[in-house]
Coordinates of C-alpha atoms in Angstrom, one line a residue:
M96 CA 3.3 3.2 -31.7
Y97 CA 2.6 0.0 -29.9
K98 CA -1.0 -0.7 -28.8
V99 CA -1.7 -1.9 -25.2
T100 CA -4.8 -3.8 -23.9
D101 CA -5.5 -3.7 -20.2
L102 CA -7.4 -6.6 -18.6
F103 CA -8.9 -6.0 -15.1
S104 CA -7.9 -2.4 -15.6
G105 CA -9.4 -0.9 -12.5
C106 CA -8.8 2.8 -12.4
G107 CA -5.9 2.6 -14.8
G108 CA -2.6 2.6 -12.9
F109 CA -1.1 0.0 -15.3
T110 CA -2.4 1.8 -18.3
L111 CA -1.0 5.2 -17.0
G112 CA 2.6 3.9 -16.9
F113 CA 2.3 2.7 -20.4
T114 CA 0.8 5.7 -21.9
K115 CA 3.5 7.9 -20.3
L116 CA 6.0 5.8 -22.4
G117 CA 4.1 6.5 -25.6
F118 CA 1.9 3.3 -25.8
T119 CA -1.6 3.8 -27.2
V120 CA -4.6 2.4 -25.4
N121 CA -6.2 -0.3 -27.6
Q122 CA -8.8 -1.7 -25.2
A123 CA -9.5 -2.0 -21.4
F124 CA -11.8 -4.3 -19.6
E125 CA -13.1 -3.8 -16.0
I126 CA -16.2 -5.0 -14.2
D127 CA -16.6 -2.2 -11.7
E128 CA -18.6 0.8 -13.0
M129 CA -16.9 3.4 -10.6
A130 CA -13.5 2.2 -11.8
C131 CA -14.6 2.5 -15.3
M132 CA -15.8 6.1 -14.7
T133 CA -12.3 6.9 -13.3
Y134 CA -10.5 5.3 -16.3
A135 CA -12.8 7.1 -18.9
K136 CA -12.2 10.5 -17.0
N137 CA -8.4 10.2 -17.2
F138 CA -7.9 8.5 -20.6
G139 CA -10.9 9.5 -22.6
I140 CA -11.6 5.8 -23.5
S141 CA -14.4 3.9 -21.8
P142 CA -13.4 0.3 -20.8
I143 CA -15.7 -2.5 -21.7
C144 CA -17.4 -2.5 -18.3
K145 CA -18.6 -6.0 -17.6
D146 CA -17.3 -9.2 -16.2
I147 CA -14.7 -10.3 -18.6
A148 CA -16.2 -13.8 -18.7
D149 CA -19.3 -12.3 -20.4
V150 CA -17.3 -10.5 -23.1
K151 CA -17.8 -12.1 -26.4
D152 CA -14.7 -13.5 -28.3
S153 CA -15.5 -11.0 -31.1
E154 CA -15.2 -8.1 -28.8
F155 CA -11.4 -8.6 -28.3
K156 CA -9.1 -6.7 -30.6
K157 CA -5.6 -7.8 -31.6
T158 CA -2.9 -6.0 -29.7
D159 CA 0.8 -5.7 -29.3
V160 CA 1.0 -5.8 -25.5
L161 CA -1.5 -7.4 -23.1
I162 CA -1.3 -6.2 -19.5
G163 CA -3.4 -7.0 -16.5
G164 CA -3.6 -7.5 -12.8
F165 CA -5.9 -10.6 -12.4
P166 CA -7.8 -10.9 -9.1
C167 CA -5.3 -11.7 -6.3
Q168 CA -7.7 -12.6 -3.4
P169 CA -7.5 -16.4 -4.1
F170 CA -3.6 -16.3 -4.0
S171 CA -3.0 -14.0 -1.0
L172 CA -1.3 -15.6 2.0
S173 CA -3.7 -13.7 4.2
G174 CA -6.8 -14.9 2.5
L175 CA -8.5 -18.3 2.0
Q176 CA -5.7 -19.5 -0.3
E177 CA -8.0 -21.4 -2.5
G178 CA -6.1 -20.6 -5.7
F179 CA -7.7 -21.4 -9.0
G180 CA -10.5 -23.1 -7.1
G181 CA -11.5 -20.0 -5.2
R182 CA -13.8 -17.1 -5.8
S183 CA -12.3 -15.1 -8.6
G184 CA -9.8 -17.8 -9.2
E185 CA -10.9 -18.1 -12.8
G186 CA -9.3 -14.7 -13.6
F187 CA -6.2 -16.3 -14.8
D188 CA -8.2 -18.5 -17.2
Q189 CA -9.7 -15.3 -18.7
C190 CA -6.1 -14.0 -19.2
V191 CA -5.3 -17.1 -21.2
R192 CA -8.4 -16.7 -23.2
A193 CA -7.6 -13.1 -23.9
I194 CA -3.9 -14.1 -25.0
K195 CA -5.4 -16.5 -27.5
L196 CA -7.8 -13.9 -29.0
T197 CA -5.6 -10.8 -29.0
K198 CA -2.3 -12.5 -30.0
P199 CA 0.1 -10.0 -28.4
T200 CA 3.8 -10.1 -28.9
L201 CA 4.2 -9.4 -25.2
V202 CA 2.2 -10.2 -22.0
I203 CA 2.6 -8.8 -18.5
L204 CA 0.5 -10.1 -15.7
E205 CA 0.5 -8.9 -12.1
N206 CA -0.4 -10.4 -8.8
V207 CA 0.6 -10.6 -5.1
A208 CA 4.0 -12.1 -4.3
G209 CA 2.2 -14.9 -2.6
F210 CA 1.1 -16.3 -6.0
K211 CA 4.5 -17.7 -6.4
R212 CA 4.8 -19.3 -2.9
L213 CA 1.2 -20.4 -2.3
H214 CA 1.0 -24.2 -1.9
G215 CA 4.6 -24.7 -3.0
G216 CA 4.2 -22.5 -6.0
I217 CA 1.7 -24.9 -7.8
F218 CA -0.6 -22.1 -9.2
H219 CA 2.5 -20.1 -10.4
D220 CA 4.0 -23.0 -12.1
L221 CA 0.7 -24.0 -13.8
A222 CA 0.3 -20.4 -15.0
L223 CA 3.7 -20.3 -16.6
R224 CA 3.0 -23.8 -18.3
E225 CA -0.3 -22.6 -19.8
I226 CA 1.3 -19.4 -21.3
K227 CA 4.3 -21.4 -22.5
K228 CA 1.8 -23.9 -24.3
L229 CA 0.6 -20.9 -26.3
G230 CA 4.0 -20.4 -27.8
Y231 CA 5.6 -17.9 -25.5
Y232 CA 8.9 -17.7 -23.7
V233 CA 8.0 -16.9 -19.9
K234 CA 9.6 -15.5 -16.9
S235 CA 8.4 -14.2 -13.6
F236 CA 10.1 -11.9 -11.1
E237 CA 9.3 -9.6 -8.2
L238 CA 9.5 -5.9 -7.9
N239 CA 9.2 -3.7 -4.9
A240 CA 7.6 -0.3 -5.6
K241 CA 10.0 1.6 -3.3
D242 CA 12.9 0.8 -5.7
F243 CA 11.2 2.8 -8.3
S244 CA 10.6 6.1 -6.7
V245 CA 7.2 5.0 -5.1
P246 CA 7.0 5.9 -1.4
Q247 CA 5.7 2.5 -0.5
D248 CA 7.1 -0.8 0.5
R249 CA 5.0 -2.9 -1.9
T250 CA 6.2 -6.1 -3.5
R251 CA 4.3 -7.6 -6.5
L252 CA 4.9 -10.5 -8.8
F253 CA 5.0 -10.0 -12.6
I254 CA 4.7 -12.8 -15.1
V255 CA 6.2 -11.7 -18.5
A256 CA 5.9 -13.6 -21.8
T257 CA 7.1 -12.8 -25.3
S258 CA 6.6 -14.5 -28.7
N259 CA 9.4 -12.7 -30.6
D260 CA 12.5 -14.7 -29.3
S261 CA 13.7 -11.8 -27.2
E262 CA 15.3 -12.4 -23.7
I263 CA 13.3 -10.9 -20.8
I264 CA 15.4 -8.9 -18.4
E265 CA 13.5 -7.4 -15.5
P266 CA 13.7 -3.6 -14.7
S267 CA 16.6 -2.5 -12.5
P268 CA 15.8 -0.4 -9.3
K269 CA 15.7 3.3 -10.2
T270 CA 17.0 4.6 -6.8
K271 CA 18.7 3.6 -3.7
D272 CA 17.3 6.4 -1.8
F273 CA 13.8 5.6 -0.9
I274 CA 11.1 8.4 -1.0
T275 CA 9.5 8.8 2.5
V276 CA 5.9 9.4 3.4
K277 CA 6.7 12.8 4.4
E278 CA 8.5 13.7 1.2
A279 CA 5.5 12.5 -0.7
I280 CA 2.6 14.1 1.0
N281 CA 3.9 16.7 3.4
D282 CA 2.7 19.7 1.2
L283 CA -0.9 18.4 1.6
V284 CA -0.9 19.0 5.3
K285 CA -3.5 21.5 6.5
K286 CA -5.1 21.5 3.0
D287 CA -8.6 20.2 2.4
G288 CA -9.0 20.2 -1.3
K289 CA -11.8 22.8 -1.2
D290 CA -9.9 25.2 -3.3
G291 CA -10.0 22.8 -6.3
K292 CA -6.2 22.6 -6.4
Y293 CA -6.1 19.1 -4.9
H294 CA -8.8 16.7 -6.1
N295 CA -9.9 13.8 -3.9
H296 CA -8.3 15.4 -0.8
E297 CA -11.2 15.7 1.7
P298 CA -10.1 14.6 5.2
M299 CA -12.4 12.2 7.1
K300 CA -14.5 13.7 9.8
H301 CA -13.7 11.8 13.0
T302 CA -15.4 11.8 16.4
Q303 CA -13.5 13.5 19.3
R304 CA -13.0 10.1 20.9
I305 CA -11.4 8.7 17.7
I306 CA -9.2 11.8 17.4
E307 CA -8.2 11.2 21.1
R308 CA -7.2 7.6 20.3
F309 CA -5.3 8.6 17.1
S310 CA -3.4 11.3 19.0
K311 CA -2.0 8.7 21.5
T312 CA -1.0 6.3 18.7
R313 CA 2.7 6.4 18.1
P314 CA 4.5 6.0 14.7
G315 CA 4.4 2.3 13.6
E316 CA 1.9 1.5 16.4
S317 CA -1.8 0.6 15.9
T318 CA -4.7 2.2 17.8
R319 CA -5.4 -1.2 19.3
Q320 CA -1.9 -1.2 20.8
A321 CA -2.3 2.4 22.0
M322 CA -5.5 1.4 23.7
D323 CA -3.9 -1.6 25.4
R324 CA -1.1 0.7 26.6
D325 CA -3.6 3.5 27.8
P326 CA -6.8 2.1 29.3
S327 CA -8.3 5.6 29.4
L328 CA -8.7 5.4 25.7
G329 CA -11.6 2.9 26.0
T330 CA -12.3 -0.7 25.1
A331 CA -13.8 -0.5 21.6
K332 CA -13.3 -3.7 19.4
I333 CA -10.4 -2.5 17.1
T334 CA -8.0 -5.0 15.6
K335 CA -4.2 -4.6 15.5
Q336 CA -4.4 -4.4 11.7
C337 CA -6.4 -1.2 11.8
Y338 CA -5.4 2.4 12.2
R339 CA -1.6 2.2 12.2
R340 CA 0.3 5.5 12.3
L341 CA 2.7 5.9 9.4
F342 CA 6.4 6.7 9.9
S343 CA 7.3 10.0 8.5
D344 CA 10.8 9.0 7.5
K345 CA 10.0 5.7 5.9
P346 CA 8.1 4.5 2.9
S347 CA 4.5 3.5 3.6
P348 CA 3.7 -0.2 4.1
T349 CA 1.7 -1.6 1.4
L350 CA -1.6 0.3 0.8
V351 CA -4.5 -2.2 0.6
A352 CA -7.9 -1.6 -0.8
N353 CA -9.3 -0.6 2.6
F354 CA -6.3 1.6 3.6
V355 CA -8.7 4.2 4.8
T356 CA -9.1 2.0 7.9
T357 CA -5.5 0.7 8.1
T358 CA -3.5 3.9 8.2
I359 CA -3.2 7.1 10.2
H360 CA -1.5 10.2 9.0
Y361 CA 2.1 10.5 10.2
S362 CA 1.6 14.0 11.8
E363 CA -2.2 14.6 11.8
D364 CA -4.8 12.7 13.9
R365 CA -6.9 11.4 11.0
N366 CA -6.8 8.8 8.3
L367 CA -5.1 9.4 5.0
T368 CA -7.2 11.1 2.3
A369 CA -7.7 9.5 -1.2
R370 CA -5.2 12.0 -2.7
E371 CA -2.6 11.2 -0.1
G372 CA -3.0 7.5 -0.9
A373 CA -2.8 8.4 -4.6
R374 CA 0.5 10.1 -4.0
I375 CA 1.8 7.1 -2.0
Q376 CA 0.8 5.0 -5.1
S377 CA 2.6 7.5 -7.4
F378 CA -0.4 8.8 -9.2
P379 CA -0.1 12.4 -10.4
D380 CA -2.2 15.1 -8.9
D381 CA -4.1 15.6 -12.1
F382 CA -5.4 12.0 -12.1
I383 CA -9.0 12.3 -10.9
F384 CA -10.9 9.5 -9.0
E385 CA -14.5 9.2 -9.6
G386 CA -17.2 7.5 -7.4
L387 CA -17.8 7.4 -3.8
K388 CA -15.1 8.6 -1.4
T389 CA -15.8 5.7 0.8
R390 CA -18.3 2.8 0.5
M391 CA -20.6 1.1 3.0
S392 CA -21.3 -2.6 2.8
W393 CA -24.5 -2.2 1.0
Q394 CA -23.3 0.2 -1.6
K395 CA -22.1 -0.9 -5.0
G396 CA -19.0 0.2 -6.9
L397 CA -15.4 0.5 -5.8
S398 CA -14.7 3.6 -3.6
Q399 CA -12.0 6.0 -4.5
F400 CA -9.8 4.4 -1.8
E401 CA -10.4 0.9 -3.1
Q402 CA -9.5 2.0 -6.7
I403 CA -6.2 3.4 -5.4
G404 CA -5.3 0.5 -3.2
N405 CA -6.0 -2.0 -5.9
A406 CA -4.0 -0.2 -8.6
V407 CA -0.6 -1.1 -10.0
P408 CA 1.6 1.9 -9.0
P409 CA 2.1 4.0 -12.2
K410 CA 5.8 4.3 -11.7
I411 CA 6.2 0.5 -11.6
A412 CA 4.2 0.3 -14.7
E413 CA 6.5 2.9 -16.4
A414 CA 9.5 0.7 -15.6
L415 CA 7.7 -2.3 -17.1
A416 CA 6.8 -0.2 -20.1
E417 CA 10.5 0.7 -20.6
M418 CA 11.3 -3.0 -20.4
S419 CA 8.5 -3.7 -22.9
L420 CA 9.9 -1.3 -25.4
K421 CA 13.3 -3.0 -25.3
I422 CA 11.7 -6.4 -25.8
L423 CA 9.5 -5.2 -28.7
N424 CA 12.4 -3.4 -30.3
K425 CA 14.6 -6.5 -29.8
E426 CA 17.2 -4.6 -27.8
F427 CA 17.9 -7.6 -25.6
S428 CA 19.7 -10.7 -26.9
T429 CA 17.9 -13.3 -28.9
I430 CA 17.1 -16.6 -27.1
V431 CA 18.8 -19.5 -28.8
N432 CA 18.6 -23.3 -28.3
Q433 CA 15.1 -24.2 -27.2
P434 CA 13.5 -20.6 -26.9
Y435 CA 10.4 -22.0 -25.3
G436 CA 12.0 -24.5 -23.1
Q437 CA 11.8 -24.7 -19.3
D438 CA 10.2 -28.1 -19.5
D439 CA 11.9 -29.4 -16.3
L440 CA 10.0 -26.7 -14.4
F441 CA 6.6 -28.4 -15.2
E442 CA 7.1 -32.1 -14.3
D443 CA 4.5 -33.7 -12.4
L444 CA 2.4 -30.5 -12.2
D445 CA -0.9 -32.3 -12.9
S446 CA -0.4 -34.8 -10.0
R447 CA 0.7 -32.0 -7.6
Y448 CA -2.3 -29.9 -8.6
K449 CA -4.7 -32.8 -7.8
I450 CA -3.3 -33.4 -4.4
I451 CA -3.3 -29.7 -3.5
M452 CA -6.9 -29.1 -4.8
K453 CA -8.0 -32.3 -2.8
K454 CA -6.6 -30.7 0.4
I455 CA -8.3 -27.4 -0.3
S456 CA -11.6 -29.1 -0.8
E457 CA -11.2 -31.0 2.4
K458 CA -10.4 -27.9 4.3
K459 CA -13.3 -26.0 2.9
K460 CA -15.7 -28.7 4.1
T461 CA -14.3 -28.7 7.7
S462 CA -13.3 -25.1 8.3
G463 CA -16.6 -23.5 8.4
R464 CA -17.0 -19.8 7.9
R465 CA -14.0 -17.7 8.0
G466 CA -13.8 -14.5 10.1
R467 CA -16.2 -13.0 12.6
T468 CA -19.7 -11.8 11.8
S469 CA -21.7 -9.7 14.3
K470 CA -24.5 -11.6 15.9
Y471 CA -26.7 -8.7 15.0
Q472 CA -25.8 -8.8 11.3
K473 CA -29.3 -9.9 10.1
F474 CA -30.8 -7.0 12.1
Y475 CA -28.4 -4.5 10.4
E476 CA -29.2 -5.9 6.9
L477 CA -32.9 -5.5 7.8
V478 CA -32.4 -1.9 8.9
E479 CA -30.5 -1.0 5.7
T480 CA -33.6 -2.1 3.6
L481 CA -36.1 -0.2 5.8
P482 CA -37.9 2.7 4.2
K483 CA -37.9 6.2 5.8
G484 CA -40.1 6.1 8.9
G485 CA -39.9 2.2 9.1
K486 CA -40.0 0.5 12.3
V487 CA -38.6 -2.9 13.5
E488 CA -38.3 -4.7 16.8
L489 CA -34.8 -4.5 18.4
P490 CA -33.0 -7.8 18.9
E491 CA -32.6 -8.7 22.7
G492 CA -29.4 -7.3 24.1
I493 CA -28.5 -4.9 21.4
L494 CA -29.0 -1.9 23.7
D495 CA -26.8 -3.4 26.5
N496 CA -24.0 -1.3 24.8
K497 CA -25.8 1.4 22.9
I498 CA -22.4 2.9 21.6
F499 CA -22.0 0.0 19.2
L500 CA -25.5 0.4 17.8
D501 CA -24.9 4.2 17.4
A502 CA -21.6 3.5 15.6
A503 CA -23.3 0.9 13.3
M504 CA -25.9 3.3 12.3
R505 CA -23.6 6.1 11.9
R506 CA -21.5 4.1 9.4
R507 CA -24.6 3.5 7.4
G508 CA -25.7 7.1 7.5
I509 CA -29.0 6.3 9.3
N510 CA -30.7 8.6 11.7
W511 CA -32.8 6.7 14.2
E512 CA -34.5 6.6 17.5
V513 CA -36.0 4.0 19.9
L514 CA -39.8 4.1 20.4
N515 CA -41.7 2.9 23.4
K516 CA -40.9 3.0 27.0
D517 CA -39.5 -0.4 26.9
K518 CA -37.1 0.5 24.2
K519 CA -37.7 -2.4 21.9
L520 CA -38.8 -0.7 18.7
F521 CA -36.2 0.8 16.3
H522 CA -37.6 3.8 14.2
K523 CA -35.7 4.7 11.0
L524 CA -35.8 8.5 10.5
L525 CA -33.5 8.8 7.5

């Protein structure tokens, strides 16, 4: 059977779809230790667990199929949009390096749909050109997970390349009847995973105040909108992107890495569990996620939620594996007359790229830091490093709204008290 190598494998969603179709795992590469633990737990093979840039050329094995979802943050339309020049932007270069070393017949790379549109598609076009230069026929297309029996509206771009002169025909939708959230996870309602039947299914423990806010949040509405509509729910700083209640009769919106903070169960007043998120991503119940359930800012390793949200949905991977078998077995037509053409697609790419990168560089110099940071961030970081029993002076004004300090320490799992009558000394108990 054909061998598959998985770059940036994460917990193994891409691999799972291919092994379901009979492919054999050749190698996997993943930087995160928790994701590597999950991969090893489910496939019995430990990925090479380090930054792929640190992997020696000699460590790569030849393979039939190379798959991988290279880091998407630099290409997301909701991110900094720095492309190949941004943090993690070198991920595609490592894909090219791996192609040269493993010499696969077939390559499938995954990224966000914005990769094809960002800055007029310059990074997409450059990527296709670089793979074409290695002797491959290349195509790209988008697939929406909800068309492949995944209860989620999730569109991703796939770059497919082959060296065996086969045409590339993208997978056709499997269904016209979308699976709803309720159909996917309704049997998990009122279960908590303690019986061992449902792994990774431990509901979050919310405060009564949060439960009250969730209870007033309507389907499709965020808790921020509910609070704006009902002043009795308080004035906490919650964005409209957080805590949105799912529709029961529709597929879920895209699950992101932090979906624990972006979704509310369609019928219960709580966040989704990791298992519910896994169902929505189309992972089977016997796929076990290792590592922390959730992760605080100072903790290392991807949480179960992050591993799930980052994954390629296994059912999408299965559809791509079916396509791969047809390409490898040459069931599609053979390309004739300039099999590695498409030259018109790549005209003036270098000059376009220089212009775009100059604009990005100028924007980075003038835009300053993106996003909001608490004015007490340095204090929070100091508290995180305090030993048990440690004391530190409180910043001026932090106790004006003690509820925020309480919440910040609760998220960090820190038990504390204020010493002295003037309430200016923080004492870390745990």
